[in-house]
Amino acid sequence: MNPRHPLVLGLAFAVLATGLIAGLGSNYLIFLGTGALVSTVFMQSYGLITGRAGVIALCQLSFAAIGAWVVGWANVAGVPGGFVVWMLLGGLAAVAAGVVIGLPALRLRGVNLAVATFAFATALDVVFGGLPFPGQDDFEFVRRPFGLIDDAGYFVFTAAVVTAIFVGLWFLDRSRLGGALAEIRHSERAAAAHGISVARGKLTAFALSAFVAGVGGGLMAGQLGVVSAGNFAAFASVSFFAIALFVGTNNVEGAVAGGVMGAIFPVLIDAVGIPQDLAALFFAFGAIQVLRLGGSQTDLMRAQRRRKKAGKALPPPPVEPPPLPPRQRRSGGSRPALEVSGITVRFGALTAVDGVDLVVPRGSVVGLVGPNGAGKSTLINTITGFTGRYEGQVLLDGVAVDGLPAHRRARAGLRRSFQQLRVPTTITVGMFLQVAAGKSLSRREVDEQLALFGCPAADLPMEAVDVATRRLLEVAGLAAGRPPVLLLDEPAAGHSGGETRLLQQRLAEIPDRFDTAVLLVEHDIDLVRSVCDTVVVMDFGRVIAAGPPERVLAEPAVVSAYLGTAPTTKETL
């Protein structure tokens, strides 16, 4: 079995935990070790919401407080099932709170979101400050799991819970949901273009992280016996967030290191006589380091190891496909896959797109060309739902999609790439291919698609892939989803001659191989001429010519748009 398999890692973690009990000996050290494990659960929660989804949340200990309160109530009320059931109920109660906080927070970003979540944490401080935790007044201690009531046994139980969460996160990272969260963190626009609902993804991250935090609160209640509001103070959430940001709790080693820091560091600070209020300054310094270095400590160390590994690997042989034979032009009589009528986009007094009509027949490649600033990318943004207001109509297979947001247009079959590359680097090549495709692909399908486009192996991290190959990967992934229409915005940018010829060949094959019509925005006129059935030329937001490439690219108005003056000879583009 692979030594990195989660079951192997979980067994190793359990053996290590058992060894630690034998080595610690002292009940106090075992108590500190249990505290470190509980803090690790909190770090796993931050790793979900911030490390994976890129959402700034300062209320994770508030979710933990809800989980602890439910465990205390279940203990006092004698709810059947014992501690494990109570702990899971606490996690589910925290999920409800996470959804309640996540829904209004979906409209917020950055500092505004941080303020909103911190306000929730502060408000909950006030509520729990006036509402004693169940069992607090009567010192009715939470009953631990049967057979694990002593500190050593509870340490093993807590270690088992931590291991189970790590295993769950391992599977999450290798699922389409994990890939979606990584893309949301990297670029919300790219995620929406791949059919991912950013709102649903963030809400899922809120719910999962709240569940983990609620479980951590239940574990703390079992460790301490009786908890109070002071154990889950709002400013403690900020300190834990700073630790999570510094160490990178989306990684296993980061979550463990963060848990140890969260539990042991206050003890060390107290031992040397530094006030606990000043401890947060150390964590703030760590967060500043993240801003300076551009990543957490474990992310940077992993990136360095990946670069070394990629440097030792043999580079793939250069792709030199044979020249593409002349493509058999289609007559254009096919039913429209995409039909655009009267599209007009205004930004204040500027009219970026002015009454554009465009048809992309099924089984065809249509080129959209024009000088910089002609309105091509704005038109693509409008068709795919990234423009707020516009006039006109967009039909996909004869059905209007104007009322749909970007991610729903993508799911309906309007898939696109971006002129500026928006590819997450924290996932593997194979995972990105599936995210771009918008559906689950078998390993065989992934390998075949990668081989078809001359891309590296599925297990290679995206960080080790050069920019030009990332563009090929995006085209490969989008085509693998077999959408009705594929809109590509300058996919050949940055390619070598061999890579351009390979892309040229694959673009020409997409309509027949994947049953997908293509709208191609490209400045490489040779590429446009060789693969496109028809070409549409824009200038100053208007269509100035449309038709077969040989005729359109030779028209005086088109040459003038590119060169600035009308041709005086038979010069063509």
Coordinates of C-alpha atoms in Angstrom, one line a residue:
M1 CA 0.0 0.0 0.0
N2 CA 1.2 3.5 -0.8
P3 CA 2.9 5.0 2.3
R4 CA 1.0 8.3 1.7
H5 CA -2.4 6.5 1.7
P6 CA -4.6 8.1 4.4
L7 CA -5.1 4.8 6.2
V8 CA -1.4 4.3 6.5
L9 CA -0.9 7.8 7.7
G10 CA -3.8 7.5 10.2
L11 CA -2.3 4.3 11.6
A12 CA 1.1 6.0 11.9
F13 CA -0.5 8.9 13.7
A14 CA -2.3 6.5 16.1
V15 CA 0.9 4.6 16.9
L16 CA 2.7 8.0 17.4
A17 CA -0.1 9.1 19.8
T18 CA 0.2 5.8 21.8
G19 CA 4.0 6.3 22.0
L20 CA 3.5 9.8 23.2
I21 CA 1.4 8.6 26.1
A22 CA 4.2 6.2 27.2
G23 CA 6.8 8.9 26.8
L24 CA 4.9 11.7 28.5
G25 CA 4.1 9.8 31.7
S26 CA 3.0 12.9 33.6
N27 CA -0.7 13.5 33.7
Y28 CA 0.0 17.2 33.2
L29 CA 1.9 16.6 30.0
I30 CA -0.8 14.2 28.8
F31 CA -3.3 17.0 29.5
L32 CA -1.2 19.5 27.5
G33 CA -0.9 16.9 24.7
T34 CA -4.7 16.5 24.6
G35 CA -5.0 20.3 24.5
A36 CA -2.7 20.3 21.5
L37 CA -4.8 17.7 19.8
V38 CA -8.0 19.8 20.5
S39 CA -6.3 22.9 19.1
T40 CA -5.3 20.8 16.0
V41 CA -9.0 20.2 15.4
F42 CA -9.5 24.0 15.5
M43 CA -6.7 24.4 13.0
Q44 CA -8.2 21.8 10.7
S45 CA -11.3 24.0 10.8
Y46 CA -9.3 27.1 9.7
G47 CA -7.6 25.0 7.1
L48 CA -11.0 24.3 5.6
I49 CA -12.4 27.8 5.5
T50 CA -9.3 29.9 4.9
G51 CA -6.6 27.5 3.7
R52 CA -8.8 25.7 1.1
A53 CA -11.6 28.2 0.2
G54 CA -9.6 31.4 0.8
V55 CA -12.4 32.9 3.1
I56 CA -11.3 35.1 6.0
A57 CA -13.3 33.8 9.0
L58 CA -12.7 35.0 12.6
C59 CA -15.4 33.1 14.3
Q60 CA -14.3 29.5 14.3
L61 CA -14.1 29.3 18.2
S62 CA -17.7 30.6 18.3
F63 CA -18.7 27.4 16.4
A64 CA -16.6 25.5 18.9
A65 CA -18.5 27.2 21.7
I66 CA -21.8 26.0 20.2
G67 CA -20.5 22.4 19.9
A68 CA -19.3 22.5 23.6
W69 CA -22.6 23.9 24.7
V70 CA -24.6 21.1 23.0
V71 CA -22.3 18.5 24.5
G72 CA -22.8 20.0 28.0
W73 CA -26.5 20.1 27.5
A74 CA -26.7 16.5 26.3
N75 CA -24.6 15.5 29.3
V76 CA -26.9 17.2 31.8
A77 CA -30.1 16.1 30.0
G78 CA -28.9 12.5 29.7
V79 CA -29.3 12.3 25.9
P80 CA -28.8 8.6 24.8
G81 CA -25.8 7.6 22.8
G82 CA -23.0 8.8 25.0
F83 CA -20.2 11.3 24.3
V84 CA -19.6 10.3 20.6
V85 CA -23.2 11.0 19.7
W86 CA -23.2 14.3 21.7
M87 CA -20.0 15.4 20.0
L88 CA -21.5 14.8 16.5
L89 CA -24.7 16.6 17.6
G90 CA -22.5 19.6 18.6
G91 CA -20.9 19.5 15.2
L92 CA -24.3 19.5 13.5
A93 CA -25.5 22.4 15.6
A94 CA -22.4 24.3 14.6
V95 CA -23.2 23.6 10.9
A96 CA -26.6 25.4 11.3
A97 CA -24.8 28.4 12.8
G98 CA -22.2 28.2 10.0
V99 CA -24.9 28.3 7.3
V100 CA -26.7 31.2 9.1
I101 CA -23.4 33.2 9.1
G102 CA -22.3 32.1 5.7
L103 CA -25.4 33.2 3.8
P104 CA -25.1 36.9 4.5
A105 CA -21.3 36.7 4.3
L106 CA -21.5 35.5 0.7
R107 CA -21.8 39.1 -0.5
L108 CA -18.7 40.3 1.4
R109 CA -15.0 40.0 0.6
G110 CA -11.7 40.6 2.4
V111 CA -11.8 43.0 5.3
N112 CA -15.5 43.4 5.3
L113 CA -16.0 39.7 5.7
A114 CA -13.4 39.6 8.5
V115 CA -15.3 42.4 10.3
A116 CA -18.6 40.6 9.9
T117 CA -17.4 37.2 11.2
F118 CA -15.6 38.9 14.1
A119 CA -18.8 40.8 14.9
F120 CA -20.6 37.4 15.1
A121 CA -17.9 36.1 17.5
T122 CA -18.2 39.2 19.7
A123 CA -22.0 38.9 19.8
L124 CA -21.8 35.3 20.8
D125 CA -19.3 36.2 23.5
V126 CA -22.0 38.4 25.0
V127 CA -24.7 35.7 24.7
F128 CA -22.6 33.0 26.3
G129 CA -21.3 35.5 28.9
G130 CA -24.9 35.8 30.2
L131 CA -25.9 32.3 29.5
P132 CA -23.9 29.8 31.6
F133 CA -22.9 26.6 29.9
P134 CA -24.9 23.5 31.0
G135 CA -23.3 22.0 34.1
Q136 CA -21.2 25.1 34.8
D137 CA -23.0 26.2 37.9
D138 CA -23.3 22.7 39.5
F139 CA -19.9 21.5 38.3
E140 CA -21.5 18.6 36.5
F141 CA -18.6 17.2 34.5
V142 CA -19.1 15.9 31.0
R143 CA -18.9 12.1 31.0
R144 CA -16.2 10.9 28.6
P145 CA -16.5 7.9 26.3
F146 CA -17.0 4.6 28.0
G147 CA -13.6 2.9 28.7
L148 CA -11.6 6.1 28.0
I149 CA -12.5 8.2 31.0
D150 CA -8.9 8.7 32.3
D151 CA -6.6 11.3 30.7
A152 CA -4.5 8.8 28.9
G153 CA -7.5 7.1 27.4
Y154 CA -9.1 10.4 26.4
F155 CA -5.8 11.4 24.7
V156 CA -6.1 8.3 22.5
F157 CA -9.7 9.1 21.7
T158 CA -8.9 12.6 20.8
A159 CA -6.0 11.5 18.6
A160 CA -8.4 9.1 16.8
V161 CA -10.8 11.9 16.1
V162 CA -8.0 14.1 14.8
T163 CA -6.9 11.2 12.6
A164 CA -10.4 10.6 11.2
I165 CA -10.7 14.3 10.3
F166 CA -7.3 14.2 8.5
V167 CA -8.4 11.2 6.5
G168 CA -11.7 13.0 5.6
L169 CA -9.7 16.0 4.5
W170 CA -7.4 13.8 2.4
F171 CA -10.4 12.5 0.4
L172 CA -11.8 16.0 0.2
D173 CA -8.7 17.4 -1.4
R174 CA -8.8 14.7 -4.1
S175 CA -12.5 15.2 -4.9
R176 CA -14.1 17.6 -7.3
L177 CA -15.4 19.6 -4.3
G178 CA -11.8 20.0 -3.2
G179 CA -10.7 21.1 -6.6
A180 CA -13.6 23.5 -6.7
L181 CA -12.6 25.1 -3.4
A182 CA -9.0 25.4 -4.6
E183 CA -10.3 27.2 -7.7
I184 CA -12.6 29.5 -5.7
R185 CA -9.6 30.5 -3.6
H186 CA -7.5 31.2 -6.7
S187 CA -10.1 32.9 -8.9
E188 CA -13.8 33.2 -8.4
R189 CA -14.3 34.2 -12.0
A190 CA -12.5 31.1 -13.3
A191 CA -14.5 28.9 -10.9
A192 CA -17.8 30.4 -12.2
A193 CA -16.6 29.9 -15.8
H194 CA -16.1 26.2 -15.1
G195 CA -19.6 25.9 -13.8
I196 CA -18.8 26.1 -10.1
S197 CA -21.2 28.0 -7.9
V198 CA -19.0 30.3 -5.8
A199 CA -21.8 31.0 -3.3
R200 CA -22.5 27.3 -2.8
G201 CA -18.8 26.4 -2.6
K202 CA -18.2 29.1 0.1
L203 CA -21.3 28.0 2.0
T204 CA -20.2 24.4 1.9
A205 CA -16.8 25.5 3.2
F206 CA -18.5 27.4 6.0
A207 CA -20.6 24.4 6.9
L208 CA -17.8 21.9 6.9
S209 CA -15.4 24.1 8.9
A210 CA -18.2 24.8 11.4
F211 CA -18.8 21.1 11.8
V212 CA -15.1 20.5 12.5
A213 CA -14.9 23.4 14.9
G214 CA -18.1 22.2 16.7
V215 CA -16.5 18.7 17.1
G216 CA -13.4 20.5 18.5
G217 CA -15.6 22.3 21.0
G218 CA -17.1 19.0 22.1
L219 CA -13.7 17.5 22.6
M220 CA -12.6 20.5 24.7
A221 CA -15.7 20.0 26.9
G222 CA -14.8 16.4 27.4
Q223 CA -11.2 17.3 28.2
L224 CA -12.0 20.0 30.7
G225 CA -15.2 18.5 32.1
V226 CA -16.8 22.0 32.4
V227 CA -16.2 24.9 30.1
S228 CA -17.1 28.6 30.2
A229 CA -17.4 31.4 27.7
G230 CA -13.8 32.4 28.4
N231 CA -12.6 29.3 26.7
F232 CA -13.9 30.5 23.4
A233 CA -13.3 34.3 23.5
A234 CA -13.5 36.2 20.2
F235 CA -9.9 37.5 20.5
A236 CA -8.8 33.9 20.9
S237 CA -10.3 33.2 17.4
V238 CA -8.2 36.0 16.0
S239 CA -5.0 34.6 17.6
F240 CA -5.8 31.1 16.2
F241 CA -6.5 32.7 12.8
A242 CA -3.1 34.3 12.8
I243 CA -1.4 31.0 13.7
A244 CA -3.4 29.2 11.0
L245 CA -2.3 31.9 8.4
F246 CA 1.3 31.6 9.4
V247 CA 1.8 27.8 9.5
G248 CA -0.7 26.9 6.7
T249 CA -3.3 24.6 8.4
N250 CA -4.6 23.3 5.0
N251 CA -1.5 21.0 5.2
V252 CA -1.3 18.1 7.7
E253 CA 2.0 19.3 9.2
G254 CA 0.7 22.8 9.4
A255 CA -2.4 21.8 11.3
V256 CA -0.4 19.8 13.8
A257 CA 2.2 22.5 14.2
G258 CA -0.6 25.1 14.7
G259 CA -2.3 22.9 17.3
V260 CA 0.9 22.5 19.2
M261 CA 1.5 26.3 19.1
G262 CA -2.0 27.1 20.1
A263 CA -1.8 24.9 23.2
I264 CA 1.8 25.0 24.2
F265 CA 2.8 28.6 23.3
P266 CA 0.6 30.2 26.0
V267 CA 2.2 28.0 28.6
L268 CA 5.7 28.9 27.5
I269 CA 4.7 32.6 27.5
D270 CA 3.4 32.3 31.0
A271 CA 6.5 30.5 32.1
V272 CA 8.8 33.3 31.1
G273 CA 6.6 36.0 32.6
I274 CA 5.2 37.6 29.5
P275 CA 1.5 38.7 29.8
Q276 CA -0.9 36.6 27.8
D277 CA -2.3 39.7 26.2
L278 CA 1.0 40.3 24.4
A279 CA 1.1 36.8 23.0
A280 CA -1.1 37.8 20.2
L281 CA 1.7 40.1 19.0
F282 CA 3.8 37.1 18.2
F283 CA 1.0 35.6 16.1
A284 CA 0.4 38.9 14.3
F285 CA 4.1 39.0 13.4
G286 CA 3.7 35.6 11.9
A287 CA 0.7 36.8 9.8
I288 CA 2.8 39.7 8.5
Q289 CA 5.4 37.2 7.4
V290 CA 2.8 35.5 5.3
L291 CA 2.0 38.8 3.6
R292 CA 5.7 39.4 3.0
L293 CA 6.6 36.0 1.7
G294 CA 3.4 35.4 -0.2
G295 CA 2.4 32.1 1.5
S296 CA 2.3 30.1 4.7
Q297 CA 5.4 28.3 6.0
T298 CA 4.2 24.8 5.1
D299 CA 3.0 26.0 1.7
L300 CA 6.3 27.5 0.9
M301 CA 8.2 24.4 2.1
R302 CA 6.0 22.1 0.0
A303 CA 6.4 24.4 -3.0
Q304 CA 10.2 24.2 -2.7
R305 CA 10.1 20.4 -2.5
R306 CA 7.8 20.2 -5.5
R307 CA 10.2 22.5 -7.5
K308 CA 13.2 20.3 -6.6
K309 CA 11.2 17.2 -7.6
A310 CA 10.1 18.7 -10.9
G311 CA 13.7 19.8 -11.6
K312 CA 14.9 16.2 -11.2
A313 CA 12.3 14.8 -13.5
L314 CA 13.1 14.4 -17.2
P315 CA 11.3 17.0 -19.3
P316 CA 8.8 15.6 -21.9
P317 CA 10.1 15.4 -25.4
P318 CA 9.1 18.5 -27.5
V319 CA 6.0 18.2 -29.4
E320 CA 6.5 18.6 -33.1
P321 CA 3.3 17.5 -34.9
P322 CA 3.2 17.5 -38.7
P323 CA 1.8 20.6 -40.4
L324 CA -2.0 20.7 -40.4
P325 CA -3.5 20.0 -43.8
P326 CA -6.0 22.5 -45.2
R327 CA -9.3 22.1 -43.3
Q328 CA -12.4 21.3 -45.1
R329 CA -14.5 24.4 -44.7
R330 CA -18.1 24.0 -43.6
S331 CA -20.8 25.8 -45.5
G332 CA -22.3 27.4 -42.4
G333 CA -25.7 25.8 -43.0
S334 CA -25.8 23.9 -39.7
R335 CA -28.2 24.8 -36.9
P336 CA -26.7 27.6 -34.7
A337 CA -25.1 26.4 -31.4
L338 CA -24.7 30.0 -30.3
E339 CA -26.6 33.0 -31.6
V340 CA -26.0 36.6 -30.4
S341 CA -28.3 39.4 -31.4
G342 CA -28.0 43.1 -31.0
I343 CA -25.5 42.9 -28.0
T344 CA -24.7 46.4 -26.7
V345 CA -22.5 47.1 -23.7
R346 CA -22.0 50.5 -22.2
F347 CA -19.7 51.6 -19.4
G348 CA -20.9 55.1 -18.6
A349 CA -20.5 57.2 -21.7
L350 CA -18.3 54.5 -23.4
T351 CA -20.0 52.0 -25.7
A352 CA -17.7 49.0 -25.6
V353 CA -19.9 46.7 -27.8
D354 CA -22.3 48.3 -30.2
G355 CA -25.2 46.2 -31.7
V356 CA -23.1 43.0 -32.4
D357 CA -24.8 40.1 -34.2
L358 CA -22.9 36.8 -34.3
V359 CA -23.7 33.1 -35.1
V360 CA -21.6 30.1 -34.3
P361 CA -23.0 27.1 -36.2
R362 CA -22.8 23.6 -34.7
G363 CA -19.6 21.7 -35.7
S364 CA -17.7 24.9 -36.7
V365 CA -14.9 27.0 -35.5
V366 CA -15.6 30.8 -35.8
G367 CA -12.8 33.3 -35.4
L368 CA -13.3 36.6 -33.6
V369 CA -10.5 39.0 -34.4
G370 CA -9.8 42.7 -34.3
P371 CA -7.2 45.1 -32.9
N372 CA -6.7 45.7 -29.2
G373 CA -9.6 47.5 -27.7
A374 CA -12.1 46.4 -30.4
G375 CA -14.4 44.9 -27.7
K376 CA -13.7 41.2 -28.3
S377 CA -13.1 40.2 -24.6
T378 CA -16.1 42.4 -23.5
L379 CA -18.3 40.5 -25.9
I380 CA -17.0 37.1 -24.6
N381 CA -17.6 38.3 -21.0
T382 CA -21.2 39.3 -22.0
I383 CA -22.0 36.1 -23.7
T384 CA -20.7 34.0 -20.7
G385 CA -22.5 36.1 -18.0
F386 CA -19.7 38.2 -16.6
T387 CA -21.2 41.6 -17.7
G388 CA -23.8 43.0 -15.3
R389 CA -26.0 45.0 -17.8
Y390 CA -26.3 44.7 -21.5
E391 CA -28.8 45.0 -24.3
G392 CA -29.6 42.2 -26.8
Q393 CA -30.0 38.5 -26.5
V394 CA -27.8 35.4 -26.2
L395 CA -29.3 32.1 -27.4
L396 CA -27.6 28.7 -26.7
D397 CA -29.1 26.0 -28.9
G398 CA -32.1 28.3 -29.5
V399 CA -32.7 28.9 -25.7
A400 CA -32.2 32.3 -24.2
V401 CA -29.7 32.4 -21.3
D402 CA -29.7 36.1 -20.6
G403 CA -31.2 35.7 -17.1
L404 CA -28.6 33.1 -16.0
P405 CA -25.5 33.9 -13.9
A406 CA -22.1 32.9 -15.2
H407 CA -21.9 29.5 -13.5
R408 CA -25.3 28.5 -14.7
R409 CA -24.5 29.5 -18.3
A410 CA -21.3 27.4 -18.0
R411 CA -23.3 24.4 -16.7
A412 CA -25.8 24.9 -19.6
G413 CA -22.9 24.6 -22.1
L414 CA -21.2 28.0 -22.5
R415 CA -17.7 27.3 -21.4
R416 CA -14.8 29.7 -21.7
S417 CA -11.1 30.4 -21.1
F418 CA -9.6 33.8 -20.1
Q419 CA -7.1 36.0 -21.8
Q420 CA -5.3 36.3 -18.4
L421 CA -4.5 32.8 -17.2
R422 CA -6.5 31.8 -14.1
V423 CA -5.3 28.3 -13.2
P424 CA -4.8 27.3 -9.6
T425 CA -1.4 26.0 -8.8
T426 CA -2.2 24.0 -5.6
I427 CA -3.8 21.0 -7.3
T428 CA -2.6 18.4 -9.7
V429 CA -2.8 18.3 -13.4
G430 CA -5.4 15.6 -13.3
M431 CA -7.6 17.4 -10.8
F432 CA -7.5 20.6 -12.8
L433 CA -8.6 18.7 -15.9
Q434 CA -11.6 17.4 -14.1
V435 CA -12.5 20.8 -12.6
A436 CA -12.2 22.4 -16.1
A437 CA -14.3 19.7 -17.6
G438 CA -17.0 20.2 -15.0
K439 CA -17.6 16.5 -14.6
S440 CA -15.9 13.4 -13.2
L441 CA -13.5 11.7 -15.6
S442 CA -12.1 8.2 -15.3
R443 CA -8.3 7.9 -14.9
R444 CA -8.2 6.5 -18.5
E445 CA -10.1 9.5 -19.8
V446 CA -7.8 11.8 -18.0
D447 CA -4.7 10.1 -19.4
E448 CA -6.1 10.0 -22.9
Q449 CA -6.9 13.7 -22.9
L450 CA -3.5 14.6 -21.5
A451 CA -1.8 12.6 -24.2
L452 CA -4.0 14.1 -26.9
F453 CA -2.9 17.6 -26.0
G454 CA 0.7 16.7 -25.2
C455 CA 0.3 17.6 -21.5
P456 CA 2.3 16.2 -18.5
A457 CA 1.2 13.4 -16.3
A458 CA -2.0 13.6 -14.1
D459 CA -0.1 13.4 -10.8
L460 CA 2.2 16.4 -11.5
P461 CA 1.4 19.5 -9.4
M462 CA 0.2 22.4 -11.5
E463 CA 2.9 24.6 -9.9
A464 CA 5.5 22.6 -11.8
V465 CA 3.8 23.3 -15.2
D466 CA 4.9 26.2 -17.4
V467 CA 2.4 28.9 -18.4
A468 CA 2.0 27.8 -22.0
T469 CA 1.3 24.2 -21.0
R470 CA -1.3 25.5 -18.5
R471 CA -3.1 27.1 -21.4
L472 CA -3.1 23.8 -23.2
L473 CA -4.4 22.1 -20.1
E474 CA -7.3 24.5 -19.8
V475 CA -8.3 23.9 -23.4
A476 CA -8.0 20.1 -22.9
G477 CA -10.1 20.2 -19.8
L478 CA -12.8 22.4 -21.3
A479 CA -13.0 20.2 -24.4
A480 CA -13.2 17.1 -22.2
G481 CA -16.5 18.4 -20.8
R482 CA -18.0 18.3 -24.4
P483 CA -20.0 21.5 -24.0
P484 CA -22.1 22.7 -26.9
V485 CA -20.0 25.9 -27.2
L486 CA -16.4 26.7 -26.2
L487 CA -15.2 30.3 -26.2
L488 CA -11.4 30.6 -26.1
D489 CA -9.7 33.9 -25.4
E490 CA -6.2 33.9 -26.9
P491 CA -5.3 30.3 -26.1
A492 CA -2.1 30.4 -28.2
A493 CA -0.5 33.3 -26.2
G494 CA 3.0 32.4 -25.0
H495 CA 3.3 29.2 -27.1
S496 CA 6.3 28.0 -28.9
G497 CA 6.1 27.1 -32.6
G498 CA 5.6 23.4 -31.8
E499 CA 3.0 24.0 -29.2
T500 CA 1.1 26.4 -31.5
R501 CA 1.0 23.7 -34.2
L502 CA -0.3 21.1 -31.7
L503 CA -3.0 23.6 -30.5
Q504 CA -3.8 24.4 -34.2
Q505 CA -4.4 20.7 -34.9
R506 CA -6.5 20.1 -31.8
L507 CA -8.6 23.2 -32.3
A508 CA -9.5 22.0 -35.8
E509 CA -10.5 18.6 -34.4
I510 CA -12.6 19.8 -31.5
P511 CA -15.9 20.1 -33.4
D512 CA -15.8 16.6 -34.8
R513 CA -14.0 14.9 -31.8
F514 CA -16.0 16.5 -29.0
D515 CA -19.2 17.7 -30.8
T516 CA -18.4 21.2 -29.7
A517 CA -18.6 24.5 -31.6
V518 CA -15.7 27.0 -31.0
L519 CA -15.6 30.7 -30.9
L520 CA -11.9 31.6 -31.1
V521 CA -10.5 35.0 -30.1
E522 CA -6.9 35.1 -31.3
H523 CA -4.2 37.5 -32.6
D524 CA -2.3 34.8 -34.4
I525 CA -3.8 35.4 -37.9
D526 CA -2.1 32.3 -39.3
L527 CA -3.8 30.2 -36.6
V528 CA -7.1 31.8 -37.3
R529 CA -6.8 31.3 -41.1
S530 CA -5.9 27.6 -40.7
V531 CA -8.6 26.4 -38.3
C532 CA -11.6 28.8 -38.7
D533 CA -14.6 28.2 -41.0
T534 CA -15.6 31.8 -40.7
V535 CA -14.1 34.9 -39.3
V536 CA -15.8 37.9 -37.6
V537 CA -13.9 41.1 -37.4
M538 CA -14.6 43.8 -34.7
D539 CA -13.4 47.4 -34.5
F540 CA -14.5 50.0 -32.0
G541 CA -17.2 47.7 -30.7
R542 CA -18.8 46.9 -34.0
V543 CA -18.6 44.1 -36.5
I544 CA -17.0 45.4 -39.7
A545 CA -16.7 42.2 -41.6
A546 CA -17.7 38.5 -41.5
G547 CA -17.3 35.5 -43.8
P548 CA -14.7 33.0 -45.0
P549 CA -11.2 33.8 -43.7
E550 CA -9.5 34.2 -47.1
R551 CA -12.0 36.9 -48.2
V552 CA -12.6 38.7 -44.9
L553 CA -8.9 39.0 -44.0
A554 CA -8.2 40.6 -47.3
E555 CA -10.9 43.3 -47.1
P556 CA -9.7 46.9 -47.1
A557 CA -11.7 47.7 -44.0
V558 CA -10.1 44.9 -42.1
V559 CA -6.6 45.7 -43.2
S560 CA -7.2 49.3 -42.3
A561 CA -8.4 48.4 -38.8
Y562 CA -5.1 46.5 -38.2
L563 CA -2.6 48.7 -40.0
G564 CA -4.3 52.1 -39.4
T565 CA -4.6 52.9 -43.2
A566 CA -6.3 51.5 -46.2
P567 CA -4.1 49.3 -48.3
T568 CA -2.7 50.7 -51.5
T569 CA -1.6 47.4 -52.9
K570 CA -2.7 43.8 -52.6
E571 CA -1.3 43.4 -49.1
T572 CA -3.3 41.2 -46.8
L573 CA -3.0 40.2 -43.2

